[in-house]
Short mmCIF file of C-alpha atoms in Angstrom, two decimals:
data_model
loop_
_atom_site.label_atom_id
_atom_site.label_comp_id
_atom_site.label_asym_id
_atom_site.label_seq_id
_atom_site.Cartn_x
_atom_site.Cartn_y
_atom_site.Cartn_z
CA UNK A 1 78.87 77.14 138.63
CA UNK A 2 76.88 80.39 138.70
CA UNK A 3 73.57 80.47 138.48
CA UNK A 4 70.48 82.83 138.55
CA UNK A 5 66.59 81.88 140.09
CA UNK A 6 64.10 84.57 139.12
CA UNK A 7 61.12 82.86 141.04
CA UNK A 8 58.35 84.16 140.16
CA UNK A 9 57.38 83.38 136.70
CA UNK A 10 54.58 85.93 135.87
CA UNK A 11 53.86 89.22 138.02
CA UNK A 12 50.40 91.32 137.66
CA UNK A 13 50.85 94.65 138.73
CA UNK A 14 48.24 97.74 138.71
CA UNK A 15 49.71 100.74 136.93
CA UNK A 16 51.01 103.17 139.40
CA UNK A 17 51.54 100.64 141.61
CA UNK A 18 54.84 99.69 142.97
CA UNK A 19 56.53 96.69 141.90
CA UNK A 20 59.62 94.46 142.96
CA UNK A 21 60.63 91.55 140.57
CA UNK A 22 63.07 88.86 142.11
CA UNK A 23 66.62 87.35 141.80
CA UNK A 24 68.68 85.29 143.49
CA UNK A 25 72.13 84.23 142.34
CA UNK A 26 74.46 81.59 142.45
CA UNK A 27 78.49 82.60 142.50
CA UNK A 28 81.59 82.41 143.76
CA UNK A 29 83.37 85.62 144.23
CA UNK A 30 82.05 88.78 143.56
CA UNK A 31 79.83 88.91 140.95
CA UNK A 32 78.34 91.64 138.42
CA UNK A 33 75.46 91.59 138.23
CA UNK A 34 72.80 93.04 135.19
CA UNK A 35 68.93 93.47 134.38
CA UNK A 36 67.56 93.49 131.04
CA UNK A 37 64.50 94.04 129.70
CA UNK A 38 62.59 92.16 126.56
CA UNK A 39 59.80 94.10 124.85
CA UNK A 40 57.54 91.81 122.49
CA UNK A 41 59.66 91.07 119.05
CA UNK A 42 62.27 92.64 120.18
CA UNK A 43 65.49 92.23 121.72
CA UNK A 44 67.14 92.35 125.00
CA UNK A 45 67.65 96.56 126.51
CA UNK A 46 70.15 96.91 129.38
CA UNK A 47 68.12 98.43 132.49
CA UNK A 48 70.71 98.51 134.39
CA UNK A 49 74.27 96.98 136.13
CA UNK A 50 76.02 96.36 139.29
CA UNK A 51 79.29 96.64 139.45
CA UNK A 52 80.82 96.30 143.06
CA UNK A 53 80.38 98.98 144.75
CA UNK A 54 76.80 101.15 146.31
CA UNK A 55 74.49 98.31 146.77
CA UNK A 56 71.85 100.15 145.42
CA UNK A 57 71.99 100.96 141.52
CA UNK A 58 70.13 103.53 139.40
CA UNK A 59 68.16 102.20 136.14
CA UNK A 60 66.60 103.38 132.62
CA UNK A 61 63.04 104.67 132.89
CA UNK A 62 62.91 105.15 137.23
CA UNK A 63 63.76 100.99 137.87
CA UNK A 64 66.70 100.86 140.51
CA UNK A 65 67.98 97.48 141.96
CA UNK A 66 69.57 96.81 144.82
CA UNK A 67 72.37 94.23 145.62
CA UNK A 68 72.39 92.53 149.07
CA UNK A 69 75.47 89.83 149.19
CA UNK A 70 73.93 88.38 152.84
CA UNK A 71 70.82 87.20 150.89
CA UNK A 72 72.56 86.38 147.47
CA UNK A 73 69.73 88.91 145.94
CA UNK A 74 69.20 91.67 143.09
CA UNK A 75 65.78 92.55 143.43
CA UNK A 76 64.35 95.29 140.56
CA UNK A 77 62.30 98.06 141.92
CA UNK A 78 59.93 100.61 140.15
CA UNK A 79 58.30 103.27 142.35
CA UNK A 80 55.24 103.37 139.71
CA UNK A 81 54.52 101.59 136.64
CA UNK A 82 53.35 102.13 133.39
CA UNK A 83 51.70 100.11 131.25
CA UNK A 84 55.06 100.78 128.80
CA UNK A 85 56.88 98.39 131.51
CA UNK A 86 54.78 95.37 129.89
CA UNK A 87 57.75 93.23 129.26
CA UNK A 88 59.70 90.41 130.09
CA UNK A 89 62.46 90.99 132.59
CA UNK A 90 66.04 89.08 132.84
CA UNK A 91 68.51 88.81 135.67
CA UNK A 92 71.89 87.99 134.94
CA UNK A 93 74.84 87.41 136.59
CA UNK A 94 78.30 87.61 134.74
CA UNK A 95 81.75 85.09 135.00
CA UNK A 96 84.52 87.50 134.03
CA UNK A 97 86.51 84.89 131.98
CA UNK A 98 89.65 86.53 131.00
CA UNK A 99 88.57 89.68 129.73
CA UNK A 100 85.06 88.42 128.48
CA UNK A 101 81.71 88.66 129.95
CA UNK A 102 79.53 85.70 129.94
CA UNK A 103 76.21 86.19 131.00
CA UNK A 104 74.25 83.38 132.77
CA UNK A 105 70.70 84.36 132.78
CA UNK A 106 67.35 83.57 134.87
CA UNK A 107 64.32 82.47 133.04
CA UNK A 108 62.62 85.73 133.11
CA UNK A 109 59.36 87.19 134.79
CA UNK A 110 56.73 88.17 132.72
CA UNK A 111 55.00 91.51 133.92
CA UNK A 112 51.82 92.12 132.86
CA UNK A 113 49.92 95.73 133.84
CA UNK A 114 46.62 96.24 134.37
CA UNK A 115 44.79 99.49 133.81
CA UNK B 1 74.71 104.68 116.18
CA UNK B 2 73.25 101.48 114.28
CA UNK B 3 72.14 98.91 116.65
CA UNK B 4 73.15 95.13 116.47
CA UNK B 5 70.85 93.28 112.80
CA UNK B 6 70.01 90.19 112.57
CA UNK B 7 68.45 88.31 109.29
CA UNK B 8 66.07 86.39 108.96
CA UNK B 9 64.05 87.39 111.16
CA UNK B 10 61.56 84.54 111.04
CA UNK B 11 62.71 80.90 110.04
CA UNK B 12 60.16 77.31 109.54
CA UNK B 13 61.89 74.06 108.30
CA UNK B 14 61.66 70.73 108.35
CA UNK B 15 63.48 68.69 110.49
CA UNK B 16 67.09 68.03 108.51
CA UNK B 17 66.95 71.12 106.78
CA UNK B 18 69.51 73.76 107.78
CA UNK B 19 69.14 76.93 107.79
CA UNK B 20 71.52 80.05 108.87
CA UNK B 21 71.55 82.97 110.89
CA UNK B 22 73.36 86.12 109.86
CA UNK B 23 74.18 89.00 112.88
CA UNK B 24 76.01 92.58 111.86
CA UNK B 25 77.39 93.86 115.42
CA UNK B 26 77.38 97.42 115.92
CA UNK B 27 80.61 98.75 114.20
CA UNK B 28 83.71 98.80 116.36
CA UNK B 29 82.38 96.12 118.44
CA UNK B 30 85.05 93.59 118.69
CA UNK B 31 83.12 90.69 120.72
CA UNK B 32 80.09 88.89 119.53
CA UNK B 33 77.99 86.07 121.33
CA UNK B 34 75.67 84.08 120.16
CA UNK B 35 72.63 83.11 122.55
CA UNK B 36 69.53 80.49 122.32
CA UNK B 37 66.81 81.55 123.89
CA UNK B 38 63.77 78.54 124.36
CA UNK B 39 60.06 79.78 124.64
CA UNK B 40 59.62 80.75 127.96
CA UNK B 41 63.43 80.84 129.00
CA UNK B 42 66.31 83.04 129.40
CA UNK B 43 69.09 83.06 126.66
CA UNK B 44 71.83 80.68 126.90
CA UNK B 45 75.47 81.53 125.89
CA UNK B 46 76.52 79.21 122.30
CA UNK B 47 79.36 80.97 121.09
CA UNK B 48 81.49 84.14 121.54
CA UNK B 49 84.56 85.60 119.33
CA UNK B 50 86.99 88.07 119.31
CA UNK B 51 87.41 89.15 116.18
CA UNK B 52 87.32 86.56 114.02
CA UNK B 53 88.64 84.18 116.64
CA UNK B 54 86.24 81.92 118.65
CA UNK B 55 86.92 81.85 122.59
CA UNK B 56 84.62 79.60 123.41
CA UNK B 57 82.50 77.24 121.48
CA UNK B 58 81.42 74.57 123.75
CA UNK B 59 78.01 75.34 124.73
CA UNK B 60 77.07 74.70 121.14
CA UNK B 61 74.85 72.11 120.72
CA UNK B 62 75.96 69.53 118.80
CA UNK B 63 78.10 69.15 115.66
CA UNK B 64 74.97 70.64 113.65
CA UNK B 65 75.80 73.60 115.12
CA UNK B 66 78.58 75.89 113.46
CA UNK B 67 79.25 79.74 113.84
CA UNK B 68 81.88 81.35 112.05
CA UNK B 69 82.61 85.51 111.89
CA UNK B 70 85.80 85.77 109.21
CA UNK B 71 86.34 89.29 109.28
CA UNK B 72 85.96 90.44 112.27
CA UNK B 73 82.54 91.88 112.04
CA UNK B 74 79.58 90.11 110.55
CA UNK B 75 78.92 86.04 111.63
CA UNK B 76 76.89 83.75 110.54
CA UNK B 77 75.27 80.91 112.81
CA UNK B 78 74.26 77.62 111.42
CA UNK B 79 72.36 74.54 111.87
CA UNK B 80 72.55 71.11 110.05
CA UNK B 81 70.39 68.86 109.61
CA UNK B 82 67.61 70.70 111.96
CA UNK B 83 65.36 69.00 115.07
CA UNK B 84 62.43 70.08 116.67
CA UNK B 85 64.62 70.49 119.90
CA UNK B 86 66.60 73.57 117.57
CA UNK B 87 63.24 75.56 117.90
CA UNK B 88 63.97 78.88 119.76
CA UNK B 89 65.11 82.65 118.83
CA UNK B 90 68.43 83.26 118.12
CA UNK B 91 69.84 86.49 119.44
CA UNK B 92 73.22 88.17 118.81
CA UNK B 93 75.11 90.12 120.88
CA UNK B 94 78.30 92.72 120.76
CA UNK B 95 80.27 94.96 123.19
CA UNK B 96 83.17 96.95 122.33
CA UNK B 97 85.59 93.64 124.22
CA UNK B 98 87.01 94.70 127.96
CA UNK B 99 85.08 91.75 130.62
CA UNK B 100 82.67 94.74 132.11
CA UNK B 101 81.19 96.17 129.23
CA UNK B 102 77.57 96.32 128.39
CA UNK B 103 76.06 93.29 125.74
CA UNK B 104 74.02 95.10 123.15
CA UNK B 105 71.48 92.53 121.57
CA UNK B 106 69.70 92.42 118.16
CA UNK B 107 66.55 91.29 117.62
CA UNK B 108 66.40 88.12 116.98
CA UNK B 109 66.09 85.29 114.61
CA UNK B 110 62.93 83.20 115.42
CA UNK B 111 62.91 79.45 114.40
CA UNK B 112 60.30 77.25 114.25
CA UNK B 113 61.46 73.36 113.62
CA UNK B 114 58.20 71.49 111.83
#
């Protein structure tokens, strides 16, 4: 069954600093692969998606992520933050079933920024 | 472009109460999902339909949970006889229904079990 580890629970970055927030997955085959982004009292945004192809994928708001199928990894990447990025992040991996997309997701990172 | 709405947005019963959840997908959307999302976790797939058919319902719950979406377009998500275990947000999804595209998600419905 697929499945996705995002291992570190809570992240503390400086603003301007550069950050990297973690996922491994679980799959067989090829998968697709997604980050999403939850702002307080809100729902989920799409940051971005892998879909086979260049490993490295380009994001909302300067995040990119790159896919690396030795290591079973997605990592999310921001050059510089902002303390707008305060947010909970998601990695998901999808199952095509048919010709529907189910999402399995991690259990999230919590980024906090500090000024 | 209307996004995905959800109502209520906030929700406290009792335990064997029931309560229900009401999602509008953005128009032309075909599929919807239903996710529960535990404090502190990722959301979990319950339900998803095509139309007004249901794919796949067996990630839900228990028989207190039932999700229905008659036309089409709106659903509605519900929950007999509530526990404290139901406590979570509820969050709906939609995408216009080919296996690659993009899950747009509403805001939630928040539920607090007493």
């Amino acid at each position: 069954a697929q499945s996705v580890t995002q291992p570190d629970a809570r992240v503390t970055v400086s603003e301007g600093a550069s950050l990297q927030l973690r996922c491994k997955y679980s799959y067989f085959g090829t998968p697709y692969l997604f980050w999403y982004v939850q702002y307080p009292r809100q729902g989920l945004q799409l940051l971005l998606k892998y879909y086979p192809g260049d490993p490295v994928v380009q994001g909302v708001n300067g995040f990119e992520a790159e896919f690396s199928k030795s290591n079973s990894s997605f990592h999310l990447r921001k050059a510089s933050v902002h303390w707008s990025d305060w947010a909970v992040y998601f990695c998901a991996v999808s199952m095509l079933s048919g010709s529907f997309n189910k999402l399995t997701f991690g259990a999230g990172t919590r980024l906090a920024v500090c000024p | 472009e209307a996004g995905v709405t959800q109502s209520p947005r906030y929700a406290v019963l009792q335990e064997g109460q029931a309560v229900s959840f009401w999602c509008d997908p953005i128009s032309g959307h075909d599929t919807l999902y239903w996710y529960q999302q535990p404090r502190d976790q990722g959301p979990q797939l319950l339900v998803y339909f095509r139309d007004e058919a249901v794919i796949d319902n067996s990630q839900l719950p228990s028989d207190r949970f039932s999700a229905v979406r008659p036309k089409g377009t709106n659903s509605t998500l519900k929950i007999q006889s509530a526990k404290q275990g139901d406590t979570a947000t509820y969050l709906c999804a939609s995408s216009p229904g080919t296996g690659k595209d993009t899950q747009y998600f509403g805001p939630g419905t928040r539920l607090l079990v007493l």
